[in-house]
Amino acid sequence: MKNLGNYKTNKLDNYKFRKISGDNNKVHYDENFCLKTQFGIPIVYAQLIVVNCLLRLKTKKIIKNLNLIESLYCKFDKPVFLKE
């Protein structure tokens, strides 16, 4: 598949997604809380990554209309951390 470029997740995007989605799970933003988890640091919202990928596909004109997508299944084999 064609390389669509790189995107590094960041705190600001994660924060904005938290506000938009209303998902206040501390595993995504609270560094002190995350120290007590198996991850040790905040993990990025999976939906944020998926939305970013879909927007890139639309921008590159690989998908013409995102409204035509009826369903989507994504599986993450491991967590994604900020700056990945």
XYZ file of C-alpha atoms in Angstrom:
84
model
C 0.000 0.000 0.000
C 1.091 3.530 -0.716
C 2.653 5.459 2.191
C 0.215 8.173 3.269
C 2.722 10.045 5.400
C 3.437 10.052 9.084
C 1.435 11.285 12.029
C 2.803 11.429 15.545
C 0.191 11.516 18.236
C 0.468 14.342 20.719
C -1.023 15.623 23.980
C -3.013 18.393 22.334
C -4.791 16.101 19.857
C -5.451 13.592 22.634
C -6.840 16.395 24.833
C -9.073 17.749 22.054
C -10.399 14.271 21.326
C -11.151 13.792 25.045
C -13.203 17.003 25.068
C -15.060 16.175 21.850
C -15.777 12.536 22.725
C -16.504 13.019 26.425
C -14.352 9.957 27.168
C -12.708 10.820 30.472
C -10.953 7.520 31.100
C -7.820 8.495 33.028
C -5.718 5.952 31.140
C -5.675 8.455 28.266
C -4.488 11.569 30.094
C -3.659 11.237 33.813
C 0.072 10.539 34.099
C -0.085 9.782 37.850
C -2.961 7.349 37.333
C -1.112 5.684 34.453
C 1.937 5.002 36.635
C -0.243 2.433 38.409
C -1.353 0.705 35.187
C 0.345 -1.908 33.043
C 1.129 0.833 30.510
C 2.930 3.252 32.830
C 2.081 6.247 30.627
C -1.081 7.565 28.906
C -2.294 5.728 25.819
C -3.818 7.430 22.800
C -7.516 7.071 22.004
C -7.862 4.354 19.370
C -10.695 6.303 17.757
C -8.376 9.299 17.320
C -5.960 7.145 15.346
C -8.740 5.672 13.191
C -10.246 9.093 12.454
C -6.816 10.431 11.502
C -6.262 7.498 9.119
C -9.666 7.979 7.487
C -9.073 11.700 7.011
C -5.713 10.964 5.386
C -7.363 8.492 3.015
C -9.912 11.162 2.084
C -7.253 13.867 1.685
C -5.227 11.611 -0.606
C -8.448 10.947 -2.574
C -8.271 7.200 -1.918
C -11.712 7.385 -0.317
C -13.989 9.955 -1.925
C -16.796 10.103 0.605
C -16.406 9.024 4.240
C -20.209 8.947 4.559
C -20.260 5.826 2.373
C -18.474 3.748 5.031
C -21.126 1.611 6.698
C -18.908 -0.204 9.162
C -15.296 -0.395 10.166
C -13.392 -2.920 12.253
C -9.995 -2.104 13.706
C -7.827 -4.223 15.945
C -4.855 -2.839 17.828
C -2.280 -5.465 18.806
C -0.638 -3.147 21.312
C -1.311 0.267 22.829
C -0.256 3.432 21.041
C 1.503 6.003 23.173
C 1.916 9.740 22.670
C 4.526 10.702 20.074
C 4.147 7.379 18.244
